[in-house]
mmCIF file of C-alpha atoms and ligand atoms in Angstrom:
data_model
loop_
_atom_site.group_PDB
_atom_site.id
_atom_site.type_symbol
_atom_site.label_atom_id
_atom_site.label_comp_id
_atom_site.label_asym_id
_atom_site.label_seq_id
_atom_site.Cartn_x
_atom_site.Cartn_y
_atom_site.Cartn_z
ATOM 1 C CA UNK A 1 58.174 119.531 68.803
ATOM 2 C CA UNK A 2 58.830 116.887 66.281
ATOM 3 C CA UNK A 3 60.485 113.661 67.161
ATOM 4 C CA UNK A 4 63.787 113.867 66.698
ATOM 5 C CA UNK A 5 63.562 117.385 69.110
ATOM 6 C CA UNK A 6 62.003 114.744 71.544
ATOM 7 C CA UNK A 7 65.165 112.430 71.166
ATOM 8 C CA UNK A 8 67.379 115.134 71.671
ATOM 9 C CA UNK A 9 65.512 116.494 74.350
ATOM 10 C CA UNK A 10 65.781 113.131 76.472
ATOM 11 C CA UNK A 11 69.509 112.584 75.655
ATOM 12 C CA UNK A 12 69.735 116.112 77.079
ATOM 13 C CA UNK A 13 67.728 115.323 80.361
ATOM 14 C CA UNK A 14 68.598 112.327 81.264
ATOM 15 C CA UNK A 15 71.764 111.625 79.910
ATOM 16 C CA UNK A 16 70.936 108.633 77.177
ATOM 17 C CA UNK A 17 67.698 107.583 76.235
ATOM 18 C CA UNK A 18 66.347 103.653 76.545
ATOM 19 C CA UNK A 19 64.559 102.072 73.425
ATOM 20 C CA UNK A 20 62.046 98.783 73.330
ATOM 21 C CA UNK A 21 62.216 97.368 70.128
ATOM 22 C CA UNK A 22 59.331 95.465 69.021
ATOM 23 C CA UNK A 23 59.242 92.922 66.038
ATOM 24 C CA UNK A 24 55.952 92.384 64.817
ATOM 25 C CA UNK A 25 56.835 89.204 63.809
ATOM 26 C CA UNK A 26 57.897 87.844 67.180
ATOM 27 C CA UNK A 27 54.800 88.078 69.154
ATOM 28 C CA UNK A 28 51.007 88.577 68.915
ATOM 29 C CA UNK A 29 49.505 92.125 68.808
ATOM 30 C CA UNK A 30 48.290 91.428 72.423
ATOM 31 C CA UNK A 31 51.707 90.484 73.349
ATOM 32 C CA UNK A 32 52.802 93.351 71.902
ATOM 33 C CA UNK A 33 50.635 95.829 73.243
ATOM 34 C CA UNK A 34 51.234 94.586 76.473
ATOM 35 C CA UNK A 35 55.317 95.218 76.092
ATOM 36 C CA UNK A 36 54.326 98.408 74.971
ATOM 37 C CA UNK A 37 52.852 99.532 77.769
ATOM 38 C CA UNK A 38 54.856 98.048 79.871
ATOM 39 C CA UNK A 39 57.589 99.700 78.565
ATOM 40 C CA UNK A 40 55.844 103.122 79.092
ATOM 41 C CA UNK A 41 55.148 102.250 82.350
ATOM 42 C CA UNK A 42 58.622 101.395 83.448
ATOM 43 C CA UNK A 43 60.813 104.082 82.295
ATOM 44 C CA UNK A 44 61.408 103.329 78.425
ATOM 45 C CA UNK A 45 61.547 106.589 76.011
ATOM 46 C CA UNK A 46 60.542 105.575 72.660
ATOM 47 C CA UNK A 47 59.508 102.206 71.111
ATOM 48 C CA UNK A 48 60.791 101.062 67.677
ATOM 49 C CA UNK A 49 58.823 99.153 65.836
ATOM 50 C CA UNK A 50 60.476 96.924 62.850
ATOM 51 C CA UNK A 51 61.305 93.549 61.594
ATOM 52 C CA UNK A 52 63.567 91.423 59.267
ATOM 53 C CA UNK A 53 60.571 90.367 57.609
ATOM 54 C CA UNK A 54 56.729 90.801 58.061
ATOM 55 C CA UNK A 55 55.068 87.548 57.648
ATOM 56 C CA UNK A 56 52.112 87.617 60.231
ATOM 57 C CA UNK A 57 50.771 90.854 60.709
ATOM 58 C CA UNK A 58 49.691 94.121 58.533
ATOM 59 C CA UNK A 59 51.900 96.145 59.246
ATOM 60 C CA UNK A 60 49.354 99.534 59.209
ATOM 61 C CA UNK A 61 47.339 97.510 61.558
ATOM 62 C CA UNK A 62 50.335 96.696 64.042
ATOM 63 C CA UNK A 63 51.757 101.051 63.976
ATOM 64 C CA UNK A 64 47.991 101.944 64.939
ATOM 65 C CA UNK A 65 47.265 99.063 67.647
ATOM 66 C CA UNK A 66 50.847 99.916 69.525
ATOM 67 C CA UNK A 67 50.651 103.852 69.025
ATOM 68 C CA UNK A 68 46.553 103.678 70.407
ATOM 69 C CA UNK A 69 47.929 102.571 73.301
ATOM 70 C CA UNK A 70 50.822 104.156 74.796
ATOM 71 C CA UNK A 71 52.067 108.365 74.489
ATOM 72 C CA UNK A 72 55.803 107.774 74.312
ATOM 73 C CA UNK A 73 57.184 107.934 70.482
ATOM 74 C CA UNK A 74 56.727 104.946 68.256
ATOM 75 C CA UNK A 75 59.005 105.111 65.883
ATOM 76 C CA UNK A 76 59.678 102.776 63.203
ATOM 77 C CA UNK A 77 62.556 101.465 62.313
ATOM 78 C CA UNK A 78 62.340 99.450 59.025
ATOM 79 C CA UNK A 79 63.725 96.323 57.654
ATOM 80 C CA UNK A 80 62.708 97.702 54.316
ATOM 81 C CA UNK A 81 59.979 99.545 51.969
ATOM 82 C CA UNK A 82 56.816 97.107 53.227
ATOM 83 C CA UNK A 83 57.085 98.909 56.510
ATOM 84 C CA UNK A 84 56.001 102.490 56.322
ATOM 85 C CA UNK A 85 52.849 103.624 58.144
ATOM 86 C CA UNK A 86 51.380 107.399 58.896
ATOM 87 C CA UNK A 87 49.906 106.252 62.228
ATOM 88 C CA UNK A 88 54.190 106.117 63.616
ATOM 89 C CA UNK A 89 55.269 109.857 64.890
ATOM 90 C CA UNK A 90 58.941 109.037 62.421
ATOM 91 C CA UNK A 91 60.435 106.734 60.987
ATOM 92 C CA UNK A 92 64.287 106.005 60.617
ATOM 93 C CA UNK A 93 65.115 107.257 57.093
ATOM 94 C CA UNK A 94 68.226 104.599 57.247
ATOM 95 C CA UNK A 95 70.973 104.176 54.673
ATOM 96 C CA UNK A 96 73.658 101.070 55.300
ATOM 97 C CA UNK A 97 76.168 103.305 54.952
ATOM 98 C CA UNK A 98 78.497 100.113 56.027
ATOM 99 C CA UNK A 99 77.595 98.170 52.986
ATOM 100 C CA UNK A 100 78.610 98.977 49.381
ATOM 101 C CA UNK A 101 75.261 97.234 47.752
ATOM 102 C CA UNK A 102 73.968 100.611 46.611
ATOM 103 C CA UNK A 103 70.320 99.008 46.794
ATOM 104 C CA UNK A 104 70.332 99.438 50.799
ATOM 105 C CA UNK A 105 72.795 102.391 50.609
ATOM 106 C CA UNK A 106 70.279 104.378 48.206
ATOM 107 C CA UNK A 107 67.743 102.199 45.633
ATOM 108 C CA UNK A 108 65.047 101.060 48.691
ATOM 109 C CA UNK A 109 65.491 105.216 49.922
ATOM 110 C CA UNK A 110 64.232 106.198 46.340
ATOM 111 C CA UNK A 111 61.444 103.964 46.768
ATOM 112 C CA UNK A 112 60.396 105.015 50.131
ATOM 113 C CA UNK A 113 60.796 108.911 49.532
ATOM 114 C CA UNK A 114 57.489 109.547 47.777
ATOM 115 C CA UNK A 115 55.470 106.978 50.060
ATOM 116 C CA UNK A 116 57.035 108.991 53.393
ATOM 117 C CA UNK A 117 56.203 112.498 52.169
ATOM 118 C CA UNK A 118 52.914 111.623 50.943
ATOM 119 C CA UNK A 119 51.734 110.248 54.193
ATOM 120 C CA UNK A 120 53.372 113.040 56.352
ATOM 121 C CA UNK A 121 55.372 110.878 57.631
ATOM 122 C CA UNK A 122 59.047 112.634 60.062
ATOM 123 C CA UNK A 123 61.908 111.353 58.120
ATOM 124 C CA UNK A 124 65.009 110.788 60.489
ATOM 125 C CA UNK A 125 68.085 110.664 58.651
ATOM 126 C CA UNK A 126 69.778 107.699 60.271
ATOM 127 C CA UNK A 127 73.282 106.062 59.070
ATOM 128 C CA UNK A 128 72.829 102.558 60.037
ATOM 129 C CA UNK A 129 76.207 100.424 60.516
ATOM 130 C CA UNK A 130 76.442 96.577 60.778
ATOM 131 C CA UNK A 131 79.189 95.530 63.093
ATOM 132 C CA UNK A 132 80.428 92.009 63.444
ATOM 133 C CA UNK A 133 79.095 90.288 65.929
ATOM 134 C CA UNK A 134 79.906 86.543 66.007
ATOM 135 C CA UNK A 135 77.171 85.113 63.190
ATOM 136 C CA UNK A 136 75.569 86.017 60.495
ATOM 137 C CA UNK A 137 72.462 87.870 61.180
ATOM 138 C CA UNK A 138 69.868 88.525 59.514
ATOM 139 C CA UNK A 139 70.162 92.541 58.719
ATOM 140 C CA UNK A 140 73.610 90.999 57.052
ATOM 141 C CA UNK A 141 71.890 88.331 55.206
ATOM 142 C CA UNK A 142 68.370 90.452 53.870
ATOM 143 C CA UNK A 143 70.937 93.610 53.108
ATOM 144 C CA UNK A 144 73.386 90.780 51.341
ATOM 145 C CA UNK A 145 76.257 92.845 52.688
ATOM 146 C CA UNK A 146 79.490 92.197 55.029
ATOM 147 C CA UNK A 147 79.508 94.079 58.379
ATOM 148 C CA UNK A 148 82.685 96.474 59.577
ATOM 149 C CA UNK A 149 85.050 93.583 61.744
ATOM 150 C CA UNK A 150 84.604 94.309 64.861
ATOM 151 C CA UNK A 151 88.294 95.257 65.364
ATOM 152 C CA UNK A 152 88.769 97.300 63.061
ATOM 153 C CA UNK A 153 87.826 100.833 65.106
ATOM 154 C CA UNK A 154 89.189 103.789 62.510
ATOM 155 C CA UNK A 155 87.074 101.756 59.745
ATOM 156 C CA UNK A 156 83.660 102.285 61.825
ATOM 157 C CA UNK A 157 85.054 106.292 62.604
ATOM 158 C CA UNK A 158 85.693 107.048 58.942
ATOM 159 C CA UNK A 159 82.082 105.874 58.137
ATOM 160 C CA UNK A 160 80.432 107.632 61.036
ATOM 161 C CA UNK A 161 82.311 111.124 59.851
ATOM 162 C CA UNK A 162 81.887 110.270 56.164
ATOM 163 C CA UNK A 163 77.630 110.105 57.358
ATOM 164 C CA UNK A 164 78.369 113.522 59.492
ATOM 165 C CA UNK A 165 79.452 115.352 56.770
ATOM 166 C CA UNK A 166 76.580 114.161 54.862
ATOM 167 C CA UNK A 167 74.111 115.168 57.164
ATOM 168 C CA UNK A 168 72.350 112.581 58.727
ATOM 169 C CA UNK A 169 71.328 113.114 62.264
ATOM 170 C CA UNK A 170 71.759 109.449 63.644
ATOM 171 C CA UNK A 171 74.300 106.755 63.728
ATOM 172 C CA UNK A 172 73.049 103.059 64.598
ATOM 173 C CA UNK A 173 75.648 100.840 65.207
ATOM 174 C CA UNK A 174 74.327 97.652 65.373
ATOM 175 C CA UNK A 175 75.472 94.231 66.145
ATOM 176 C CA UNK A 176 71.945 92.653 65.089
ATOM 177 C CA UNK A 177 69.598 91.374 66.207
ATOM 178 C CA UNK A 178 70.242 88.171 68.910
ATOM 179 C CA UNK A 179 73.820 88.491 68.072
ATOM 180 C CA UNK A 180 76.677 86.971 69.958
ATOM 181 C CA UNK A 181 78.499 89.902 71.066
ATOM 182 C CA UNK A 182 77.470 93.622 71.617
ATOM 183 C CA UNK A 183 79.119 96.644 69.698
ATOM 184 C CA UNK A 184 82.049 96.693 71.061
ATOM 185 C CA UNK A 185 82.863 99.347 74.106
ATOM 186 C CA UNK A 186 85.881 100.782 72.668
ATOM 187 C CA UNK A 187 84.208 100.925 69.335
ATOM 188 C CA UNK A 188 81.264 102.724 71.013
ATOM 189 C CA UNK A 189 83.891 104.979 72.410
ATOM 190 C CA UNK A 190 86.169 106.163 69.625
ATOM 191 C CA UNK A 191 83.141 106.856 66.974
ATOM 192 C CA UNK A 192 81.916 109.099 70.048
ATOM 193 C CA UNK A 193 84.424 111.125 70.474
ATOM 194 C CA UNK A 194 85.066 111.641 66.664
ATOM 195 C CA UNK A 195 81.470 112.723 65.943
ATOM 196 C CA UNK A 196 79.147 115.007 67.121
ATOM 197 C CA UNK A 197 76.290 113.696 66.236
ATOM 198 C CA UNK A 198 74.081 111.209 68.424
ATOM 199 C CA UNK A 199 75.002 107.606 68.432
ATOM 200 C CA UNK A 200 72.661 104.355 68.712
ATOM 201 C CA UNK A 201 73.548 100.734 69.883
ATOM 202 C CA UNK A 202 71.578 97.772 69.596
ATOM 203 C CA UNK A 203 71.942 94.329 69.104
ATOM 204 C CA UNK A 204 72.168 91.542 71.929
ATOM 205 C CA UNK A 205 72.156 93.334 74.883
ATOM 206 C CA UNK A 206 70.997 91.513 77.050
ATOM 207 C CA UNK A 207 71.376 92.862 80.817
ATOM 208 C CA UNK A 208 70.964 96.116 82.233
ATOM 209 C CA UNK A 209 74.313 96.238 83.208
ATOM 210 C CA UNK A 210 75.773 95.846 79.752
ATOM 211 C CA UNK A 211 73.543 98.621 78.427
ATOM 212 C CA UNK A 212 75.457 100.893 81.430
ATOM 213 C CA UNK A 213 78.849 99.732 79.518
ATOM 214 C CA UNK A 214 77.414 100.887 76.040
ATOM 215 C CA UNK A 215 76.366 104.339 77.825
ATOM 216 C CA UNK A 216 79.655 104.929 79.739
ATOM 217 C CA UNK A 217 81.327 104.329 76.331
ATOM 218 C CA UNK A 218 79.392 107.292 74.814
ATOM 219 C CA UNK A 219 76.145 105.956 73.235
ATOM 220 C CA UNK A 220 73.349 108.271 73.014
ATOM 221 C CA UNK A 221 70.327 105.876 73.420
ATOM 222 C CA UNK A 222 70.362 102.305 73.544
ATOM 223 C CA UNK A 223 67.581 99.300 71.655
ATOM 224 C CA UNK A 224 66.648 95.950 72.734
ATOM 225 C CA UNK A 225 64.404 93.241 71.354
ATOM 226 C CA UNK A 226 65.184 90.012 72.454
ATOM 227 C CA UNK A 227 65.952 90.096 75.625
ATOM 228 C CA UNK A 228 61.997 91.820 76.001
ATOM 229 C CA UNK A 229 60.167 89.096 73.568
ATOM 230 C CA UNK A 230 59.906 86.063 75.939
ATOM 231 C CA UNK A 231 58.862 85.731 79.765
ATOM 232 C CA UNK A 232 58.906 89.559 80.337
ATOM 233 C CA UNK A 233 59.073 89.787 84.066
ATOM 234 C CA UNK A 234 57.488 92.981 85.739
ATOM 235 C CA UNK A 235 59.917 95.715 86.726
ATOM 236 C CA UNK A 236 62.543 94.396 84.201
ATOM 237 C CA UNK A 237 62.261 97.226 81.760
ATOM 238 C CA UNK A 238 62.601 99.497 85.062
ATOM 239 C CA UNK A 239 66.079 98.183 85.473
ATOM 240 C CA UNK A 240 67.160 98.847 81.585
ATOM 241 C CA UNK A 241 65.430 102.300 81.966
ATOM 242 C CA UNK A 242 67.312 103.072 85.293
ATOM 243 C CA UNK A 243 70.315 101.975 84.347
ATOM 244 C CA UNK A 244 70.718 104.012 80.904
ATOM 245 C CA UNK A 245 69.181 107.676 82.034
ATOM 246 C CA UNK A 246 72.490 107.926 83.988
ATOM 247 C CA UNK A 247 71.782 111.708 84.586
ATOM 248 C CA UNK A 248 68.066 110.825 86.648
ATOM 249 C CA UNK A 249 69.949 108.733 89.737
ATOM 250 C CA UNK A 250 67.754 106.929 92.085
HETATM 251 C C1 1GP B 1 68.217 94.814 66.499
HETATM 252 O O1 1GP B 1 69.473 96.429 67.704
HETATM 253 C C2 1GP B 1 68.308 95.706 67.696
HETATM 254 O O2 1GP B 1 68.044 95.555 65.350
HETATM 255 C C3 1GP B 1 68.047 94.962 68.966
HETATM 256 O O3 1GP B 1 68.768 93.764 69.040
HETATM 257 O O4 1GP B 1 67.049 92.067 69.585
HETATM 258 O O5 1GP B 1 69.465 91.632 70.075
HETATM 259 O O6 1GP B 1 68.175 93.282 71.424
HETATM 260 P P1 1GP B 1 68.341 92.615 70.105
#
Protein backbone atom coordinates (compact mmCIF):
# COMPACT_ATOMS: atom_id res chain seq x y z
CA UNK A 1 0.00 0.00 0.00
CA UNK A 2 1.62 3.26 -0.71
CA UNK A 3 1.30 6.19 1.57
CA UNK A 4 -1.27 8.12 0.66
CA UNK A 5 -3.57 4.52 0.75
CA UNK A 6 -2.17 4.58 4.41
CA UNK A 7 -3.59 8.20 4.97
CA UNK A 8 -6.73 7.34 3.62
CA UNK A 9 -6.89 4.24 5.32
CA UNK A 10 -6.54 5.99 8.89
CA UNK A 11 -8.99 8.84 8.04
CA UNK A 12 -11.25 5.88 7.25
CA UNK A 13 -10.63 4.01 10.65
CA UNK A 14 -10.42 6.31 12.93
CA UNK A 15 -12.14 9.17 11.80
CA UNK A 16 -9.08 11.91 11.29
CA UNK A 17 -5.63 11.17 11.50
CA UNK A 18 -2.99 13.10 14.08
CA UNK A 19 0.39 14.42 12.60
CA UNK A 20 3.86 15.38 14.64
CA UNK A 21 5.63 17.75 12.75
CA UNK A 22 9.22 17.89 13.25
CA UNK A 23 11.59 20.83 12.19
CA UNK A 24 14.97 19.80 11.89
CA UNK A 25 16.02 22.99 12.70
CA UNK A 26 14.37 23.26 16.09
CA UNK A 27 15.98 20.54 17.99
CA UNK A 28 18.93 18.10 17.99
CA UNK A 29 18.67 14.72 16.15
CA UNK A 30 18.48 13.12 19.67
CA UNK A 31 15.75 15.40 20.52
CA UNK A 32 14.23 14.53 17.61
CA UNK A 33 14.38 10.98 17.64
CA UNK A 34 13.11 10.96 20.91
CA UNK A 35 9.70 13.00 19.73
CA UNK A 36 9.60 10.57 17.18
CA UNK A 37 9.17 7.83 19.06
CA UNK A 38 7.33 9.23 21.36
CA UNK A 39 4.95 10.12 19.03
CA UNK A 40 4.69 6.45 17.80
CA UNK A 41 4.30 5.40 21.06
CA UNK A 42 1.40 7.59 22.00
CA UNK A 43 -1.04 7.36 19.30
CA UNK A 44 0.37 9.76 16.44
CA UNK A 45 -0.15 8.44 12.64
CA UNK A 46 2.46 9.89 10.55
CA UNK A 47 5.36 12.33 11.25
CA UNK A 48 6.21 15.23 8.88
CA UNK A 49 9.36 16.19 8.66
CA UNK A 50 10.18 19.91 7.20
CA UNK A 51 11.46 23.30 7.92
CA UNK A 52 11.48 27.04 6.88
CA UNK A 53 15.03 26.72 6.46
CA UNK A 54 17.77 24.02 7.08
CA UNK A 55 20.66 25.57 8.74
CA UNK A 56 21.97 22.81 11.21
CA UNK A 57 21.48 19.53 10.00
CA UNK A 58 21.85 17.40 6.54
CA UNK A 59 18.91 16.94 5.74
CA UNK A 60 19.54 13.05 4.17
CA UNK A 61 21.08 12.43 7.48
CA UNK A 62 17.99 13.77 9.60
CA UNK A 63 15.02 11.48 6.97
CA UNK A 64 17.29 8.30 7.75
CA UNK A 65 18.00 8.90 11.66
CA UNK A 66 13.98 9.61 12.29
CA UNK A 67 12.67 6.87 9.74
CA UNK A 68 15.49 4.09 11.50
CA UNK A 69 13.67 4.55 14.32
CA UNK A 70 10.05 4.49 14.32
CA UNK A 71 7.38 2.30 11.60
CA UNK A 72 4.68 4.94 11.31
CA UNK A 73 5.06 7.12 7.88
CA UNK A 74 7.60 9.87 7.74
CA UNK A 75 6.65 11.99 5.40
CA UNK A 76 8.19 15.10 4.38
CA UNK A 77 6.79 18.05 4.01
CA UNK A 78 9.16 20.65 2.42
CA UNK A 79 9.93 24.23 2.83
CA UNK A 80 11.52 23.96 -0.55
CA UNK A 81 13.89 21.98 -3.16
CA UNK A 82 16.98 21.42 -0.38
CA UNK A 83 14.66 19.00 1.31
CA UNK A 84 14.09 15.88 -0.68
CA UNK A 85 15.41 12.54 0.60
CA UNK A 86 14.68 8.68 -0.66
CA UNK A 87 15.01 7.36 2.90
CA UNK A 88 11.04 9.38 3.58
CA UNK A 89 8.06 6.81 2.45
CA UNK A 90 6.44 10.48 0.39
CA UNK A 91 6.80 13.55 0.28
CA UNK A 92 4.15 16.44 -0.11
CA UNK A 93 4.38 17.39 -3.81
CA UNK A 94 2.93 21.03 -2.62
CA UNK A 95 1.94 23.91 -4.86
CA UNK A 96 0.83 27.45 -2.97
CA UNK A 97 -2.01 27.42 -4.81
CA UNK A 98 -2.97 30.63 -2.46
CA UNK A 99 -0.18 32.70 -3.79
CA UNK A 100 0.13 34.11 -7.34
CA UNK A 101 4.24 34.07 -7.31
CA UNK A 102 4.31 31.35 -9.94
CA UNK A 103 7.87 30.33 -8.45
CA UNK A 104 6.05 28.47 -5.38
CA UNK A 105 2.87 27.83 -7.47
CA UNK A 106 5.04 25.89 -10.23
CA UNK A 107 9.06 27.01 -10.83
CA UNK A 108 10.48 25.08 -7.34
CA UNK A 109 7.86 21.87 -8.66
CA UNK A 110 9.91 21.84 -12.00
CA UNK A 111 12.94 21.67 -10.07
CA UNK A 112 11.98 19.00 -7.74
CA UNK A 113 10.24 16.66 -10.42
CA UNK A 114 13.35 14.99 -11.80
CA UNK A 115 15.15 14.79 -8.25
CA UNK A 116 11.67 12.94 -6.80
CA UNK A 117 11.35 10.41 -9.63
CA UNK A 118 14.88 9.63 -9.75
CA UNK A 119 15.10 8.67 -6.16
CA UNK A 120 11.71 6.77 -6.12
CA UNK A 121 10.49 8.97 -4.12
CA UNK A 122 5.78 8.87 -3.54
CA UNK A 123 4.81 12.20 -4.81
CA UNK A 124 1.58 13.46 -2.93
CA UNK A 125 -0.11 16.04 -4.77
CA UNK A 126 -0.87 18.51 -2.02
CA UNK A 127 -2.52 22.17 -2.55
CA UNK A 128 -1.06 24.05 0.23
CA UNK A 129 -3.07 27.34 1.37
CA UNK A 130 -1.73 30.14 3.67
CA UNK A 131 -4.45 31.57 5.81
CA UNK A 132 -4.09 34.68 7.87
CA UNK A 133 -3.29 34.18 11.04
CA UNK A 134 -2.39 37.31 13.06
CA UNK A 135 1.58 37.87 11.86
CA UNK A 136 3.58 37.35 9.34
CA UNK A 137 5.03 33.96 9.28
CA UNK A 138 7.52 32.65 7.87
CA UNK A 139 5.90 30.24 4.98
CA UNK A 140 4.45 33.98 4.01
CA UNK A 141 7.72 35.63 4.17
CA UNK A 142 10.21 32.60 2.34
CA UNK A 143 7.10 32.10 -0.35
CA UNK A 144 7.04 36.24 -0.56
CA UNK A 145 3.29 35.88 -0.94
CA UNK A 146 0.01 37.29 0.94
CA UNK A 147 -2.17 34.64 2.67
CA UNK A 148 -6.25 34.27 1.94
CA UNK A 149 -7.81 36.87 5.02
CA UNK A 150 -9.03 34.87 7.25
CA UNK A 151 -12.62 36.12 6.68
CA UNK A 152 -12.93 35.82 3.60
CA UNK A 153 -14.51 31.94 3.47
CA UNK A 154 -15.81 31.61 -0.47
CA UNK A 155 -12.11 32.93 -1.37
CA UNK A 156 -10.42 29.78 0.49
CA UNK A 157 -13.57 27.39 -1.25
CA UNK A 158 -12.92 28.65 -4.77
CA UNK A 159 -9.18 27.73 -4.33
CA UNK A 160 -9.77 24.38 -2.69
CA UNK A 161 -12.29 23.42 -5.83
CA UNK A 162 -10.09 25.23 -8.35
CA UNK A 163 -7.06 22.43 -6.74
CA UNK A 164 -9.98 19.57 -6.94
CA UNK A 165 -10.53 19.93 -10.33
CA UNK A 166 -6.92 19.88 -10.89
CA UNK A 167 -6.29 16.84 -9.23
CA UNK A 168 -4.40 17.08 -6.30
CA UNK A 169 -5.24 14.73 -3.54
CA UNK A 170 -4.59 17.07 -0.44
CA UNK A 171 -5.53 20.44 0.79
CA UNK A 172 -3.30 22.04 3.69
CA UNK A 173 -4.71 24.89 5.09
CA UNK A 174 -2.35 26.36 7.14
CA UNK A 175 -2.13 29.18 9.51
CA UNK A 176 1.82 28.70 9.95
CA UNK A 177 3.81 27.83 11.87
CA UNK A 178 3.55 29.45 15.78
CA UNK A 179 0.86 31.61 14.46
CA UNK A 180 -1.57 33.61 16.50
CA UNK A 181 -4.74 32.11 15.57
CA UNK A 182 -5.71 28.63 14.11
CA UNK A 183 -7.55 28.15 10.66
CA UNK A 184 -10.50 29.27 11.39
CA UNK A 185 -13.52 26.64 12.35
CA UNK A 186 -15.99 27.91 9.99
CA UNK A 187 -13.34 28.14 7.37
CA UNK A 188 -12.41 24.50 8.14
CA UNK A 189 -16.06 23.85 7.72
CA UNK A 190 -17.27 25.39 4.48
CA UNK A 191 -14.04 24.18 2.29
CA UNK A 192 -15.26 20.67 3.76
CA UNK A 193 -18.32 20.49 2.68
CA UNK A 194 -17.51 21.97 -0.83
CA UNK A 195 -14.77 19.41 -1.57
CA UNK A 196 -14.34 15.97 -1.55
CA UNK A 197 -11.12 15.61 -1.21
CA UNK A 198 -9.16 15.28 2.25
CA UNK A 199 -8.37 18.40 4.12
CA UNK A 200 -5.21 19.28 6.43
CA UNK A 201 -4.86 21.94 9.27
CA UNK A 202 -1.89 23.05 10.91
CA UNK A 203 -0.52 25.92 12.35
CA UNK A 204 -0.67 26.96 16.18
CA UNK A 205 -2.62 24.51 17.64
CA UNK A 206 -1.79 24.31 20.58
CA UNK A 207 -4.20 22.08 22.90
CA UNK A 208 -5.83 18.95 22.34
CA UNK A 209 -8.99 20.41 22.65
CA UNK A 210 -8.59 22.88 19.83
CA UNK A 211 -7.43 20.12 17.49
CA UNK A 212 -11.17 18.42 18.48
CA UNK A 213 -12.64 21.95 17.11
CA UNK A 214 -10.56 21.65 13.79
CA UNK A 215 -11.91 17.87 13.50
CA UNK A 216 -15.59 18.59 14.34
CA UNK A 217 -15.30 21.31 11.64
CA UNK A 218 -14.38 18.66 9.01
CA UNK A 219 -10.55 18.37 8.85
CA UNK A 220 -9.18 15.18 7.74
CA UNK A 221 -5.89 15.01 9.78
CA UNK A 222 -4.45 17.55 11.84
CA UNK A 223 -0.15 18.85 12.28
CA UNK A 224 1.59 20.30 15.13
CA UNK A 225 5.12 21.49 15.76
CA UNK A 226 5.42 23.84 18.34
CA UNK A 227 3.47 22.98 20.82
CA UNK A 228 5.78 19.32 20.68
CA UNK A 229 9.41 21.18 20.40
CA UNK A 230 9.95 22.28 24.05
CA UNK A 231 9.38 20.43 27.53
CA UNK A 232 7.48 17.48 25.89
CA UNK A 233 5.73 15.95 28.83
CA UNK A 234 4.97 12.09 28.66
CA UNK A 235 1.44 11.14 27.66
CA UNK A 236 0.91 14.58 25.97
CA UNK A 237 0.92 13.34 22.44
CA UNK A 238 -1.66 10.61 23.87
CA UNK A 239 -4.08 13.40 24.50
CA UNK A 240 -3.65 15.06 20.78
CA UNK A 241 -3.88 11.43 19.42
CA UNK A 242 -7.08 10.66 21.51
CA UNK A 243 -8.66 13.54 20.95
CA UNK A 244 -8.45 13.65 16.93
CA UNK A 245 -9.23 9.69 16.05
CA UNK A 246 -12.81 10.65 17.11
CA UNK A 247 -14.09 7.29 15.62
CA UNK A 248 -11.54 4.99 18.27
CA UNK A 249 -13.43 6.37 21.74
CA UNK A 250 -11.84 5.49 24.94
C1 LIG B 1 3.34 24.45 10.40
O1 LIG B 1 1.15 23.54 10.35
C2 LIG B 1 2.40 23.39 10.89
O2 LIG B 1 3.63 24.27 9.07
C3 LIG B 1 2.41 23.28 12.38
O3 LIG B 1 2.31 24.53 13.01
O4 LIG B 1 4.20 24.55 14.61
O5 LIG B 1 2.23 26.06 14.94
O6 LIG B 1 2.03 23.61 15.32
P1 LIG B 1 2.71 24.70 14.57
Amino acid sequence: MNTLDTLLEIREKKGAGYIVLIDPDKQSVEQSIAIAQQAEKEGADVIFIGGSLLLFSVFDDFVTQIKSHVSIPVVIFPGGTNQISQHADAILFMSIISSRNPDVLMGKQILAAPVIKMLGLEAISTAYMLIESGKMTSAEFMSDTRPIPRDKYDIAVAHALAAEYMGMKLIYLEAGSGAIHTVPNEMIHQVTNYVSIPVIVGGGITSPELAREKVAAGASFIVTGNVLENKLEQGRIRQFAMAVHHKIET
